[in-house]
Coordinates of C-alpha atoms in Angstrom, one line a residue:
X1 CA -0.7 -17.6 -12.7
X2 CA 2.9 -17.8 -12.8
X3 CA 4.9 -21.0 -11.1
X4 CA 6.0 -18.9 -8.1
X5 CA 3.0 -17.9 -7.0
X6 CA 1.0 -21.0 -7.3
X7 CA 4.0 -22.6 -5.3
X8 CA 2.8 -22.0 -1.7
X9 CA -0.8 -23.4 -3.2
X10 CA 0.8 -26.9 -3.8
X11 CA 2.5 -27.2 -0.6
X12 CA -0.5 -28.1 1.5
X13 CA -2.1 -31.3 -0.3
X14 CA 1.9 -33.0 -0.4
X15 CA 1.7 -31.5 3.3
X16 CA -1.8 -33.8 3.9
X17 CA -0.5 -36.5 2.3
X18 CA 2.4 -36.7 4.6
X19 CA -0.1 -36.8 7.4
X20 CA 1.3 -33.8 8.9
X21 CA -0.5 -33.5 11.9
X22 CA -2.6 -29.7 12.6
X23 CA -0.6 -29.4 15.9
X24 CA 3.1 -29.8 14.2
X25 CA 1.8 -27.5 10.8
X26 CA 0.9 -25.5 13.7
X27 CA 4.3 -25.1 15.6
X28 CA 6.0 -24.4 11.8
X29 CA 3.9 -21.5 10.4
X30 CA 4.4 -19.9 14.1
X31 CA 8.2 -20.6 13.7
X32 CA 7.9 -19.3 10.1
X33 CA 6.4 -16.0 11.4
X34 CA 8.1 -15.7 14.6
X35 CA 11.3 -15.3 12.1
X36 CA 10.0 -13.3 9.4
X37 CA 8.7 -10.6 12.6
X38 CA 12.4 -10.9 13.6
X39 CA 13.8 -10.0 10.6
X40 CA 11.8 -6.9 10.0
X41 CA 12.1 -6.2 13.5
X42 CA 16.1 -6.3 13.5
X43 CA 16.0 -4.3 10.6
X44 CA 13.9 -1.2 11.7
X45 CA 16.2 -1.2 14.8
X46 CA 19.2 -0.9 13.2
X47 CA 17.7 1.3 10.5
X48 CA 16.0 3.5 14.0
X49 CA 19.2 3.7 15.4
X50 CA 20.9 4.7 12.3
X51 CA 18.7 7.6 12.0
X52 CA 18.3 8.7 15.5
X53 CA 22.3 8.8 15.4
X54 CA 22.5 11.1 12.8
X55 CA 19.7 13.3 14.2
X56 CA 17.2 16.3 13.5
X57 CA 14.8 13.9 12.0
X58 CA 10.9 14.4 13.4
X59 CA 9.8 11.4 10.5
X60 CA 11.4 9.5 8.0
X61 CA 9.7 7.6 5.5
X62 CA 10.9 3.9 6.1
X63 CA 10.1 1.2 2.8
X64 CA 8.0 -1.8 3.6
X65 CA 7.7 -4.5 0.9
X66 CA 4.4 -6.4 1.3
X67 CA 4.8 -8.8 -1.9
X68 CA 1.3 -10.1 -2.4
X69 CA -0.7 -10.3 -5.3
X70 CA -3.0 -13.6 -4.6
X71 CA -5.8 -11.2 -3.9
X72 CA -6.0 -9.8 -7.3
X73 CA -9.3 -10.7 -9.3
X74 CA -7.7 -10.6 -12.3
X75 CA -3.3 -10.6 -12.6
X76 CA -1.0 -12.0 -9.6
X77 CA 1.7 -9.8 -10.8
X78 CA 1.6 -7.2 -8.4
X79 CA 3.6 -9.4 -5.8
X80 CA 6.8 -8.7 -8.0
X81 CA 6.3 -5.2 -7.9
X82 CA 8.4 -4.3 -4.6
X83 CA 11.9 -5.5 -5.9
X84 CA 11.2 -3.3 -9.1
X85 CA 9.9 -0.1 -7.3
X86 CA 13.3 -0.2 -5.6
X87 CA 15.2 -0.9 -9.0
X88 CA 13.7 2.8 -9.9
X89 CA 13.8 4.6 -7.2
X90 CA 17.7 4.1 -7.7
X91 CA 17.9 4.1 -11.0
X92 CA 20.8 6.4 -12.6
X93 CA 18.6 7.7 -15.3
X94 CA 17.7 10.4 -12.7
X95 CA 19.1 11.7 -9.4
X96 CA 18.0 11.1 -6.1
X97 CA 16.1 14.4 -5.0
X98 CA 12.9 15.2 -4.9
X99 CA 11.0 17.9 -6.2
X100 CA 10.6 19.7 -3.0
X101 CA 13.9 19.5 -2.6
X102 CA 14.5 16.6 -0.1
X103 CA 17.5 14.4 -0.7
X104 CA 16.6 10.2 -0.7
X105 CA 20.3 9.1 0.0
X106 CA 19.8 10.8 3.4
X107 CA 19.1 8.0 5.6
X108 CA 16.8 11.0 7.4
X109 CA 14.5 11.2 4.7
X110 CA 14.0 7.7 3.4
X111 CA 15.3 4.4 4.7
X112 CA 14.5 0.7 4.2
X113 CA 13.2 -2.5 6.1
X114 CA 13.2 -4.8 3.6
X115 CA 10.1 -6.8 2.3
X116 CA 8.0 -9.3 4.9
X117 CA 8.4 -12.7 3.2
X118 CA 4.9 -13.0 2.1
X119 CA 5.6 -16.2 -0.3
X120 CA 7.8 -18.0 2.7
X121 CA 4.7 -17.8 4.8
X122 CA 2.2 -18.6 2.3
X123 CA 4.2 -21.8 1.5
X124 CA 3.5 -23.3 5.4
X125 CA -0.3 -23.2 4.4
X126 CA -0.7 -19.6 7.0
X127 CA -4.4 -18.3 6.0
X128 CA -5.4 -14.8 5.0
X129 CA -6.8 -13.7 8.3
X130 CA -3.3 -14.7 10.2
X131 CA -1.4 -13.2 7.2
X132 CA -3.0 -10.1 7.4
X133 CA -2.2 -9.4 11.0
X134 CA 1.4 -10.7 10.1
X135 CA 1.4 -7.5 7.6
X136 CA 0.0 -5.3 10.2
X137 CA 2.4 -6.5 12.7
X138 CA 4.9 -6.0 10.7
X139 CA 3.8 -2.3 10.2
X140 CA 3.3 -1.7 13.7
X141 CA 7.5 -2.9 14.4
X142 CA 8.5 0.0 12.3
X143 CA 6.6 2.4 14.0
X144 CA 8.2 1.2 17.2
X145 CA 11.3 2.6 16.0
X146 CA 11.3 6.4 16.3
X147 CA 10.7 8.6 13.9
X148 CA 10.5 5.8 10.9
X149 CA 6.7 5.6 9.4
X150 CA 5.9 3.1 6.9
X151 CA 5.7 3.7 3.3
X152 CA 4.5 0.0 2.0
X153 CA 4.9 -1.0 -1.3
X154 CA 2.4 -3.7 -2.8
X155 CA 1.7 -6.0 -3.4
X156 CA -2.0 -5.9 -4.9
X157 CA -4.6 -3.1 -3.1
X158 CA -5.7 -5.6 -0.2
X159 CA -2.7 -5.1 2.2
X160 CA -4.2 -1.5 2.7
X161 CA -6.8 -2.6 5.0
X162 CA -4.0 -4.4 7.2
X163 CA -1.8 -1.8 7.3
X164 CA -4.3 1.1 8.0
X165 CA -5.3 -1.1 10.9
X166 CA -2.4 -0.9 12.1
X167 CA -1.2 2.4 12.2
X168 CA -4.4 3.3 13.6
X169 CA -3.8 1.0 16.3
X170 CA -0.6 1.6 16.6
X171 CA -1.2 5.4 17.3
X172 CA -4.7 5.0 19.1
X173 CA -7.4 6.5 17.0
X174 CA -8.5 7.1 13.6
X175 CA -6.7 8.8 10.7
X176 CA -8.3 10.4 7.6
X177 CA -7.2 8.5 4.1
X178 CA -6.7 9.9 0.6
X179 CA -6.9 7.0 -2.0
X180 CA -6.4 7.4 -5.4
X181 CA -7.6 4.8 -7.6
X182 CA -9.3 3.8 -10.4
X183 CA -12.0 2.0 -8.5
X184 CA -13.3 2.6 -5.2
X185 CA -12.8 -1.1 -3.7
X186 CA -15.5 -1.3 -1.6
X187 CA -17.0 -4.2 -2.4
X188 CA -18.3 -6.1 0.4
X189 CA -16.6 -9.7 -0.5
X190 CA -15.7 -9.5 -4.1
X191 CA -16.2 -12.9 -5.5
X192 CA -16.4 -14.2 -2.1
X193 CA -13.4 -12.7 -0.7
X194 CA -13.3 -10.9 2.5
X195 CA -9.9 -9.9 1.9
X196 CA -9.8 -9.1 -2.3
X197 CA -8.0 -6.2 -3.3
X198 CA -11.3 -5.2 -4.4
X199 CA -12.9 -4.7 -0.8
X200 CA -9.9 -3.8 1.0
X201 CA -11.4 -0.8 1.7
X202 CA -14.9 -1.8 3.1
X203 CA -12.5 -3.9 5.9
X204 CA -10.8 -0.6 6.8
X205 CA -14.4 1.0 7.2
X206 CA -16.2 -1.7 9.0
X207 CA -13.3 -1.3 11.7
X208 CA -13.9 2.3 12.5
X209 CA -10.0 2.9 11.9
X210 CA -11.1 6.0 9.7
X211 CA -12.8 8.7 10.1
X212 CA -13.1 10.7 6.2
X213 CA -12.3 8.5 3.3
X214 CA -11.4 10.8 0.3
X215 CA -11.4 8.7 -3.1
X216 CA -10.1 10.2 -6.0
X217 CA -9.7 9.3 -9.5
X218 CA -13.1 6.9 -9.6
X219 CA -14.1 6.1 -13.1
X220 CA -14.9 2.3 -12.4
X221 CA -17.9 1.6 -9.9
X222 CA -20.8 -0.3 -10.0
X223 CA -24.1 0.2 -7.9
X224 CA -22.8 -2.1 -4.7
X225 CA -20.0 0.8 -5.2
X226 CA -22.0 3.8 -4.9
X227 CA -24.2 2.0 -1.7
X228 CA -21.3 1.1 0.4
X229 CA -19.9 4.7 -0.4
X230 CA -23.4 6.1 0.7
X231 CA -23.4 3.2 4.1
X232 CA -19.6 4.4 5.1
X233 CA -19.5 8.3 4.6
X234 CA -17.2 7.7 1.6
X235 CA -16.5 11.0 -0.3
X236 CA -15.8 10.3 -4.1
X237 CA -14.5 12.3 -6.6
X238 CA -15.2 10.8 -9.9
X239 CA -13.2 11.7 -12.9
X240 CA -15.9 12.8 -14.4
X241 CA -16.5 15.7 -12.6
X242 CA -12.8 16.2 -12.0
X243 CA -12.5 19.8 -13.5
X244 CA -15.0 20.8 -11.1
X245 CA -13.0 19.6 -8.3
X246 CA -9.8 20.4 -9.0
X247 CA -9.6 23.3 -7.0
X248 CA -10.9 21.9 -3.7
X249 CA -8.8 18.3 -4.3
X250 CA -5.2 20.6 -4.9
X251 CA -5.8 22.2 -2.2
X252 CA -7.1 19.3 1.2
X253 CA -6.8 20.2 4.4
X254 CA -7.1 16.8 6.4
X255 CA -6.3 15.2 9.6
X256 CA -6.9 18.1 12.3
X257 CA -8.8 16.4 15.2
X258 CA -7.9 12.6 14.2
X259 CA -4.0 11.1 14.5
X260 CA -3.1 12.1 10.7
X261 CA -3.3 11.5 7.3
X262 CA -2.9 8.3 5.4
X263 CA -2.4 8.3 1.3
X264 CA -2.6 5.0 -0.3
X265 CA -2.1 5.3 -4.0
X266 CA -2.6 2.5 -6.9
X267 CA -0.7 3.3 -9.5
X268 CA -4.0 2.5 -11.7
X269 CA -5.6 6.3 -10.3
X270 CA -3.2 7.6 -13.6
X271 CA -4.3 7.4 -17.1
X272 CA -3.1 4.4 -18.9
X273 CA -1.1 6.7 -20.7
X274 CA 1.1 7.6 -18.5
X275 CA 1.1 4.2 -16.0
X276 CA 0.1 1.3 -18.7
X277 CA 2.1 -1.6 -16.6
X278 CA -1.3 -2.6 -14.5
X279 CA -3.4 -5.2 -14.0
X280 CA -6.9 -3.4 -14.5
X281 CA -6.4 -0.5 -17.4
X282 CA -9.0 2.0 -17.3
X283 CA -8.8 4.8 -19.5
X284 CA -9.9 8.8 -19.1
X285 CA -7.3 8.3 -15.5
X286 CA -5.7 11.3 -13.6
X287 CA -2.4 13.2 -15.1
X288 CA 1.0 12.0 -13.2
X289 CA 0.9 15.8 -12.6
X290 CA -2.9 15.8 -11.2
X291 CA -1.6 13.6 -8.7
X292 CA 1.6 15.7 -7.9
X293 CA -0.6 18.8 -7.5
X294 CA -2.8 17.1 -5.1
X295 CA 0.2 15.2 -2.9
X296 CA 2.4 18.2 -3.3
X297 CA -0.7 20.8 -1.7
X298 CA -1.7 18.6 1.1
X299 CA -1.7 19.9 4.2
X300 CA -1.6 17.9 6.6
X301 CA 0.8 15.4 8.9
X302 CA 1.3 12.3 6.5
X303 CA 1.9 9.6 9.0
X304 CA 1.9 6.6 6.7
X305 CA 1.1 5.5 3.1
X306 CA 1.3 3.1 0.2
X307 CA 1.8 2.8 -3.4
X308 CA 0.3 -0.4 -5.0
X309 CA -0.8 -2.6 -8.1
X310 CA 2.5 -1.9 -10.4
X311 CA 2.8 -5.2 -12.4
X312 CA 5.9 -5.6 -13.5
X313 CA 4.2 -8.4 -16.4
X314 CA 2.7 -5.8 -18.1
X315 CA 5.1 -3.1 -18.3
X316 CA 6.2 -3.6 -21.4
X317 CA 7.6 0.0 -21.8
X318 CA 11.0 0.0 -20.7
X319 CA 9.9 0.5 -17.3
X320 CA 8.2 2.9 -17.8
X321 CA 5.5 2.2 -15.1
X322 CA 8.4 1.5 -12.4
X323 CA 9.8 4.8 -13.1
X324 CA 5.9 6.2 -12.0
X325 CA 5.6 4.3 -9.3
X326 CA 8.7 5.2 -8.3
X327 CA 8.5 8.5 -8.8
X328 CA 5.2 8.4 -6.9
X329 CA 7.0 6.8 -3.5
X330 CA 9.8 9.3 -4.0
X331 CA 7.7 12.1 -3.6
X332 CA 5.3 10.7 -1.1
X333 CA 8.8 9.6 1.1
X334 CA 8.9 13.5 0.9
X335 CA 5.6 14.2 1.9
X336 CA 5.8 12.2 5.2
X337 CA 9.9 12.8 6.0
X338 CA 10.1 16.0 8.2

């Protein structure tokens, strides 16, 4: 565990040892949030304003940083990946449209918010449980903001279940989800936690925010796995049965009758091959084109997403898993930007 992450951990036995008492800890971690809602507040504003201004936008895929990695079983890194997604998306080594066409530099198409200051508020001692609905609030501000939807970028795989929550709240009913992943993070509490990366998605399923779960790309599960698939309706595409899938997962039709489609995406759905800089590495993965095929054929009204689990400490390659990632929330930002 790197220094900067264990840093918010040290801050609460100096805090008892000061005798800070619960009601004044209190009054600071609500000041702390209070001001980190501002900022992102302020910012999807000006960035609403900005594209209502310039007009003839219906959506527009609006960035979200959500810096966490503490929920990782096995790495932290994934709460540097949001600073180096953005590094990519930019990067000169390629230009900045996508492949169906849509230009990133218009403000229309993608814009940015900023990260919520995940570390800031971890340092006051804030829990889980209140940091999650800081995440989902935070969500929830840019979707006040007409027509901006949030396109987070982790951060480890648990911040899914806070923003889904969110934007199902937020819009007043369920949405169907397509996940690609490795694993189908399910898992009731792994290793005791409610809120692991590993059972983000039994949260969003216990809270009725969902109404089909797609997974595709398993090829790590264990029995709890398969039986909370089997308890929440969870329809699983392993990869070893991907060939005989192919043609119905290029070709999904979701979100007719529910309030859209979310995608959430961790980066570790690709083959190692082609996305090595990841905290769990699990061979015989999707093609970067497999998933193109299957994002690019959607149909459907994409009104939110997320791209998670890059870590930056283990891409080793020049990049080279930044420049996927990126890739990946480049052509998602076109996906949801009409």
């Amino acid at each position: 565990m790197s220094n900067i992450v264990r840093r918010g951990i040290h801050y609460m036995p100096a805090l008892n040892a000061a005798k800070v008492s619960a009601a004044m800890l209190e009054k600071g971690q609500s000041r702390v949030i209070d001001a980190s809602l501002t900022l992102i507040r302020e910012r999807a504003k000006l960035k609403g304003e900005l594209v209502r201004a310039l007009g003839g936008s219906k959506a527009t895929s609006t960035l979200l940083g959500v810096p966490l990695g503490h929920n990782s079983s096995f790495l932290q890194g994934p709460a540097f990946a949001p600073p180096r997604i953005r590094e990519a998306i930019w990067c000169g080594s390629t230009n900045s449209t996508t492949e169906e066409g849509k230009e990133l530099q218009d403000a229309r198409v993608l814009t940015d918010v900023g990260d919520v200051p995940i570390q800031e508020i971890r340092d006051c001692g804030v829990d889980d449980h209140r940091l999650m609905n800081v995440i989902g609030e935070s969500v929830k501000l840019v979707m006040d903001e007409e027509p901006l939807r949030p396109l987070v970028l982790g951060g480890d795989h648990s911040i899914s279940f806070p923003v889904i929550r969110a934007v199902s709240e937020k819009l007043g009913g369920p949405v169907d989800v397509l996940h690609l992943d490795a694993h189908p993070d399910n898992y009731d509490a792994f290793e005791g936690n409610i809120y692991s990366h590993a059972s983000s998605f039994a949260r969003v399923m216990e809270g009725n925010y969902v109404r089909r779960l797609l997974q595709v790309g398993i090829r790590s599960i264990t029995a709890e796995g398969r039986a909370q698939a089997k308890k929440f309706g969870v329809e699983q595409y392993e990869m070893r049965t991907f060939s005989r899938d192919r043609h119905f997962l290029e070709n999904l039709k979701l979100g007719e009758g529910v309030k859209g489609v979310y995608i959430s995406i961790d980066v570790d759905c690709l083959d190692p091959a082609f996305a090595p800089g990841v905290s769990h590495i699990e061979p015989g993965g999707l093609s970067f084109r497999d998933v193109l095929n299957i994002l690019h054929n959607l149909q459907g009204d994409v009104v939110a997403g997320d791209v998670v689990e890059l870590n930056p400490q283990r891409d080793t390659v020049d990049g080279m898993t930044a420049m996927v990632a990126a890739k990946l929330v480049r052509e998602l930002a076109a996906k949801i930007s009409k």
